[in-house]
Coordinates of C-alpha atoms in Angstrom, one line a residue:
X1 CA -31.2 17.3 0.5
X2 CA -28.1 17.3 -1.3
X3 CA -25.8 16.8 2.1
X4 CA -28.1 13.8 3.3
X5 CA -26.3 10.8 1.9
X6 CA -22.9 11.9 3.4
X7 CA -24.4 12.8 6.7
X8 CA -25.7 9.2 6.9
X9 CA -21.8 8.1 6.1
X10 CA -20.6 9.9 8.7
X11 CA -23.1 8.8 10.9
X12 CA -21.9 5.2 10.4
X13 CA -18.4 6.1 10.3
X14 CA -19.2 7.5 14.1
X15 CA -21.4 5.0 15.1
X16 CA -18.5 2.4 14.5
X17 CA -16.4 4.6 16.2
X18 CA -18.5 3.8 19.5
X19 CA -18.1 -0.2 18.6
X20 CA -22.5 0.6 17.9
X21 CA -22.6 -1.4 14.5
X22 CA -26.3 -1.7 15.0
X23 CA -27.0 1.8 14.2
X24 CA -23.9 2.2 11.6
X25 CA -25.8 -0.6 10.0
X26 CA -29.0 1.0 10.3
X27 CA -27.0 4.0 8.5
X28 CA -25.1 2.0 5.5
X29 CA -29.3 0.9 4.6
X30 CA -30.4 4.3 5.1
X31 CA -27.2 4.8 2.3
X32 CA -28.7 2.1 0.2
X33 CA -32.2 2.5 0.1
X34 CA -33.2 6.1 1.0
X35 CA -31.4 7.8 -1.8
X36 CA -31.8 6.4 -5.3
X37 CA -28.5 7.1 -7.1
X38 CA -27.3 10.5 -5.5
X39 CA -23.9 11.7 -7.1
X40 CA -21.1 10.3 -5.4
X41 CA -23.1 7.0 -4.2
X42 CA -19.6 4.9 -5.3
X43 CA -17.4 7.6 -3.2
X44 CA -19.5 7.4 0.1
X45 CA -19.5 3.2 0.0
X46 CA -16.0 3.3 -1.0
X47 CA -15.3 5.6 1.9
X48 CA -17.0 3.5 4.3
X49 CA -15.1 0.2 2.8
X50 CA -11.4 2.4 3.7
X51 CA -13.1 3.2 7.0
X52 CA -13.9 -1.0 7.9
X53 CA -10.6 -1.9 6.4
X54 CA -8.0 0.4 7.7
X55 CA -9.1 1.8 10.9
X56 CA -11.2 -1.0 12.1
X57 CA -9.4 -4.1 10.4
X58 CA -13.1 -5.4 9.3
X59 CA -11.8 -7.2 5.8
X60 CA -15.4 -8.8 5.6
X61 CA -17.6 -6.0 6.5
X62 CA -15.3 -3.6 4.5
X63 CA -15.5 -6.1 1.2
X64 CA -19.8 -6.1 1.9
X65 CA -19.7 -2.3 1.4
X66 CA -17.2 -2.6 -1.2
X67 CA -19.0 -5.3 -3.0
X68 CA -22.3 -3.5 -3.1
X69 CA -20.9 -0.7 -4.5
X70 CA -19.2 -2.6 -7.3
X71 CA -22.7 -4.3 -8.3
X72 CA -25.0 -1.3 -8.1
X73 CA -22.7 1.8 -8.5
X74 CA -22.6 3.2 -11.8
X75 CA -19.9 2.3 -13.9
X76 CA -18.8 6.2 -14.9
X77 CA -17.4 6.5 -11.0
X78 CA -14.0 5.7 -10.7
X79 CA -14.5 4.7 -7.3
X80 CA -16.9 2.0 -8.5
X81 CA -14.1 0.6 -9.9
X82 CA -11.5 1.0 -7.2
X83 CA -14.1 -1.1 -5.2
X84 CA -14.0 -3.5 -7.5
X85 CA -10.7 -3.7 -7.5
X86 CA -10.4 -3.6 -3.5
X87 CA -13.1 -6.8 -3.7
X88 CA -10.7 -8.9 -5.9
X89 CA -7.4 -8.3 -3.9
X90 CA -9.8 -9.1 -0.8
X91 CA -10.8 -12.9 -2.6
X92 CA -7.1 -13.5 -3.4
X93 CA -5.7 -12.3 0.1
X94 CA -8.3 -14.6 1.9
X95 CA -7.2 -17.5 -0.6
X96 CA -10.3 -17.8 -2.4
X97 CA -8.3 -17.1 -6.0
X98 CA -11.9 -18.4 -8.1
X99 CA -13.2 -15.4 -6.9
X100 CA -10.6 -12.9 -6.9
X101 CA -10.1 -14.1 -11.0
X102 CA -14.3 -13.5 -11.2
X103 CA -13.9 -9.7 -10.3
X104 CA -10.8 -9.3 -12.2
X105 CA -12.7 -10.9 -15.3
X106 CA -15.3 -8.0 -14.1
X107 CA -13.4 -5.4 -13.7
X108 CA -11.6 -5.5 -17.3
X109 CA -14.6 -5.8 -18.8
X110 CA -16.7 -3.5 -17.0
X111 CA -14.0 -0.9 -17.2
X112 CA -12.4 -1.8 -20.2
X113 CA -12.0 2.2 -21.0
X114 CA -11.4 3.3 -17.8
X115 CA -8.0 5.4 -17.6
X116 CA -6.6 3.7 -14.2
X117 CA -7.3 0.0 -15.7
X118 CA -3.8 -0.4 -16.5
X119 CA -2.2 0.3 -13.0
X120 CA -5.2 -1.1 -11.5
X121 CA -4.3 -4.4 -13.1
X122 CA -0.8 -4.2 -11.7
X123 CA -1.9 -3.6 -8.0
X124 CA -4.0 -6.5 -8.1
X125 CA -0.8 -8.2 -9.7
X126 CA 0.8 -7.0 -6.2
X127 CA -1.7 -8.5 -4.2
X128 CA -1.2 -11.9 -6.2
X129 CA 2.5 -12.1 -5.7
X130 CA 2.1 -11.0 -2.1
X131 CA -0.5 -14.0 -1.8
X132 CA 2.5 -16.4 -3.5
X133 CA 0.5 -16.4 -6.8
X134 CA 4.1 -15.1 -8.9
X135 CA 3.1 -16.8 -11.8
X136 CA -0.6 -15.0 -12.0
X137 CA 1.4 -11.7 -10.9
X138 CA 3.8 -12.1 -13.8
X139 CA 0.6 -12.8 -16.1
X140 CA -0.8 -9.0 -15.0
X141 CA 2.5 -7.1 -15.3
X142 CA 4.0 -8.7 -18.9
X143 CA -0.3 -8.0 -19.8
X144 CA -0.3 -3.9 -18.5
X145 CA 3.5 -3.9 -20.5
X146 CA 2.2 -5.3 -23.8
X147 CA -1.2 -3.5 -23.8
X148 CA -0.2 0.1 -23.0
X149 CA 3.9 -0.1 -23.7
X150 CA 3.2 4.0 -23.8
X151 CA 1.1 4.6 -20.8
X152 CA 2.8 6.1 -18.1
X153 CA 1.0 3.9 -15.7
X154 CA 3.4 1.0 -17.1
X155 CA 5.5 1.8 -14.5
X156 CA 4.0 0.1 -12.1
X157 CA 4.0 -3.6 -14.5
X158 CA 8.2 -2.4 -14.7
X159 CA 8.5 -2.2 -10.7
X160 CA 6.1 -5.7 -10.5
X161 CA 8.5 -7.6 -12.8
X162 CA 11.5 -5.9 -10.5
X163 CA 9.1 -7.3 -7.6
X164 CA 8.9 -10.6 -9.5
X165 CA 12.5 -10.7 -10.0
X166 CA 13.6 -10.3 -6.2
X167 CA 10.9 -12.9 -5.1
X168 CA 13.1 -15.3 -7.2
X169 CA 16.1 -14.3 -5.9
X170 CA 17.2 -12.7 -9.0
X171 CA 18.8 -9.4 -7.9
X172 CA 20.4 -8.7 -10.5
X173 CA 17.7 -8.6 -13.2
X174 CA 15.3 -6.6 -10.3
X175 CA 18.5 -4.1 -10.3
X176 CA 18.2 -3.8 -14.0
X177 CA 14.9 -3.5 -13.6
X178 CA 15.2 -0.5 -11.1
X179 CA 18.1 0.9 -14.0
X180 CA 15.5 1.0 -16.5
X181 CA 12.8 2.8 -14.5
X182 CA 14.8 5.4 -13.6
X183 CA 16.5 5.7 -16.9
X184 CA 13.4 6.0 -18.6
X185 CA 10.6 7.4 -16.7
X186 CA 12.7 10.2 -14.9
X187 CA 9.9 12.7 -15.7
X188 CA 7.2 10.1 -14.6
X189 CA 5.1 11.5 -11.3
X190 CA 4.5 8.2 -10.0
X191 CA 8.4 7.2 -10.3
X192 CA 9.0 7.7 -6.6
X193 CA 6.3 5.6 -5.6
X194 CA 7.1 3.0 -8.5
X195 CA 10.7 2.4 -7.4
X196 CA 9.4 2.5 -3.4
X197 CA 7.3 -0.6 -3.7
X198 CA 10.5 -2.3 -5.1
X199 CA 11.9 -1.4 -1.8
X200 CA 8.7 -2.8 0.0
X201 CA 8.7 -5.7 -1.7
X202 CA 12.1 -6.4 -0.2
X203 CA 11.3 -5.4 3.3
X204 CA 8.1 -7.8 2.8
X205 CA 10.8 -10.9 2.3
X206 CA 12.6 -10.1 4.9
X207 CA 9.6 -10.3 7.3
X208 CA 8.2 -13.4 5.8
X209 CA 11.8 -14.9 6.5
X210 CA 11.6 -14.0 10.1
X211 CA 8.0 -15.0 10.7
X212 CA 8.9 -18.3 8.8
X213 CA 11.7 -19.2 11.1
X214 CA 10.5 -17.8 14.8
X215 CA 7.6 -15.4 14.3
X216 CA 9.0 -12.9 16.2
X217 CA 10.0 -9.5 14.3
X218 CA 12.1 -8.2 17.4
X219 CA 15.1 -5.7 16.2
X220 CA 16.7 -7.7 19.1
X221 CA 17.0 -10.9 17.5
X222 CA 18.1 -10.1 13.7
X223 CA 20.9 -10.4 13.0
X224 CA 21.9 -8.5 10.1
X225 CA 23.9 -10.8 7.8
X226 CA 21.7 -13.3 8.4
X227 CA 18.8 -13.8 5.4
X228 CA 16.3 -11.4 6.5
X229 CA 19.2 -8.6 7.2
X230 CA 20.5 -9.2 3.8
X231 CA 16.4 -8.1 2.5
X232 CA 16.3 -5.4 5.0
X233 CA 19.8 -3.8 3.5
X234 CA 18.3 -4.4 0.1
X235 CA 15.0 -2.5 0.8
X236 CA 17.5 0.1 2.0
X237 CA 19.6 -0.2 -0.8
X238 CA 16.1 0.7 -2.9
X239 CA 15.0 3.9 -1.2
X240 CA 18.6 5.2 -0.9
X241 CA 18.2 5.4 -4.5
X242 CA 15.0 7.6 -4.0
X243 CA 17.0 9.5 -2.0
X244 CA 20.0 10.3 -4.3
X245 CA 18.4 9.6 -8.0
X246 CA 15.0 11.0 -7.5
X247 CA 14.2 15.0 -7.2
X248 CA 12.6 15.7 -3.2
X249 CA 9.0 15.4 -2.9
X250 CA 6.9 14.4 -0.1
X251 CA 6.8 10.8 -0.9
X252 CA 10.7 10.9 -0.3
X253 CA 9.8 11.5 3.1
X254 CA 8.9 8.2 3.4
X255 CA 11.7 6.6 2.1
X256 CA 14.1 8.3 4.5
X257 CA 11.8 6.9 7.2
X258 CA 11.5 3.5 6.2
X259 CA 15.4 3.8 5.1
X260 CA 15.9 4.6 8.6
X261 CA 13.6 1.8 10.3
X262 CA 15.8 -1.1 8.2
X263 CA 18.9 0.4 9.8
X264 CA 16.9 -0.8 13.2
X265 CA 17.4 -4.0 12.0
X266 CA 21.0 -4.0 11.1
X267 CA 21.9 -2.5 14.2
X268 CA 23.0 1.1 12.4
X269 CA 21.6 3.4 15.0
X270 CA 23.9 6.6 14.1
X271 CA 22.7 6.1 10.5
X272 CA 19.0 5.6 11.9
X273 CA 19.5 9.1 13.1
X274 CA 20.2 10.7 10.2
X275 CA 17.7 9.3 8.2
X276 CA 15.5 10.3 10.8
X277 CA 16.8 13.8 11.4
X278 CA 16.2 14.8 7.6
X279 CA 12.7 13.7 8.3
X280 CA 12.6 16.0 10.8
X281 CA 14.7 18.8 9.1
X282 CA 12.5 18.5 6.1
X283 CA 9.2 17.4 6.2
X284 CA 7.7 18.9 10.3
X285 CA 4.2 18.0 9.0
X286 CA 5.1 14.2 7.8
X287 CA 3.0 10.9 9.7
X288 CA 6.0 9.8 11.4
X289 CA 7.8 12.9 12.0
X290 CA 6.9 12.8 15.7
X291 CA 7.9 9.0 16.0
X292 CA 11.2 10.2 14.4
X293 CA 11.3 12.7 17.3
X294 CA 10.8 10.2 20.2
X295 CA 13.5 7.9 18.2
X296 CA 16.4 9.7 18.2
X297 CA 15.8 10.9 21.8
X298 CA 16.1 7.0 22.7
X299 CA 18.6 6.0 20.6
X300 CA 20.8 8.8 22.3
X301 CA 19.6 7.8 25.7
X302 CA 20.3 4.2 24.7
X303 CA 23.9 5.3 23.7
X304 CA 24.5 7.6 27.1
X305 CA 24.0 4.0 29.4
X306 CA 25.9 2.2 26.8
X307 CA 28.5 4.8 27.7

């Protein structure tokens, strides 16, 4: 039966769900062995990997699933390849860089005609230079920009030099950076998430900086012209930019909400609201709108004892 396969997905999916692994295992083999190569074999295993990764914070089981999928997936799935790709940001986030370089090797030659490669070279470019590898990330952003100057997907290799730029300090040549993005790929559909991870990358400093020097990420204990309040302004700085240069979408929802979580630590609560109130205003059906919600209500309660 065609709906077999994903039943036995969602049966592990569900099992996990009840902390029973046993049987979700006994599902992911019923998945592997049961039936052949059904359509969408790389989807269901890729699935499962998201599922062991983001909602149960299982790196090792989800890079298993992903792995297997990688090796015995056929190669006309795209998702074959984004496990692929998952499995070599996995290697260089747990250090082991041989093997992250081994599935990169793979996956630019197994998908050397693939129409994602080139952005899926720069995201595992981001997941070198969050690891500390700039040098390697700098290797996969100046390769995507001198490969495929013309592909829209060059964005991303333009926002991972900008990334590049403010892990070195240099602010000025990420703001150029940023200039150049916007100047040139206004009509670009991923622009808004391009120029967001620039923002990202800043807010990423800033809480390296303050896990560096006490570990302790409390809005209580920043102080915002300190180091790490300088990177949370210029993450602001960033999606402000979304904000005023960039035509509404729903990814702009996002930077008004992370916009308005730096302001926490700055210690600009009135602005806080209003980021958070065009959330609100704007987007009803957003992640975070009800967070937004609860926010404002405490930030006004916080201000009424404050007097």
């Amino acid at each position: 039966m065609p709906q077999a396969p994903y039943a036995a997905m969602r049966m592990a999916i569900e099992y996990s769900k009840l902390d029973d692994e046993y049987n979700a295992d006994l599902a992911i083999e019923r998945l592997k062995n049961d039936y052949g190569d059904f359509p969408k074999k790389a989807e269901n295993f890729w699935k499962l990997g998201q599922f062991y990764r983001l909602d149960k914070d299982m790196y090792d089981k989800a890079a298993q699933l992903y792995g297997y999928a990688a090796d015995n997936c056929t190669k006309d799935d795209d998702e074959t390849m984004f496990c692929r790709i998952e499995l070599a940001k996995y290697y260089i986030r747990t250090g082991d860089l041989a093997k992250g370089d081994e599935q990169y090797n793979k996956l630019v030659t197994e998908f050397a005609e693939n129409q994602w490669l080139a952005s899926s070279i720069c995201f595992i470019g981001d997941t070198y230079l969050r690891a500390g590898e700039i040098d390697l990330a700098s290797l996969l952003y100046n390769k995507v920009a001198a490969t495929w100057p013309n592909d829209p997907q060059t964005i991303y290799a333009k926002a991972g030099l900008a990334k590049v730029a403010a892990q070195l300090g240099q602010d000025k040549e990420a703001n150029q950076i940023t200039d150049e993005i916007l100047a040139n790929y206004a009509d670009n559909p991923d622009i808004t998430e391009a120029i967001y991870g620039i923002g990202e990358h800043y807010w990423n400093i800033a809480n390296e900086v303050i896990h560096a020097n006490d570990g302790s990420p409390s809005f209580n204990l920043i102080d915002p012209n300190s180091e790490h309040g300088t990177y949370f302004r210029k993450a602001r700085d960033i999606w402000d930019r979304i904000i005023n240069e960039l035509p509404s979408s729903h990814s702009t929802a996002k930077a008004y909400f992370f916009a308005g979580e730096a302001c926490s630590y700055l210690g600009e609560e009135l602005e806080k609201i209003e980021y958070f109130q065009n959330v609100i205003d704007n987007w009803p059906d957003y992640r975070y709108t009800p967070h937004c919600e609860y926010m404002i209500g405490y930030i006004y309660e916080n201000l009424r004892r404050n007097g």
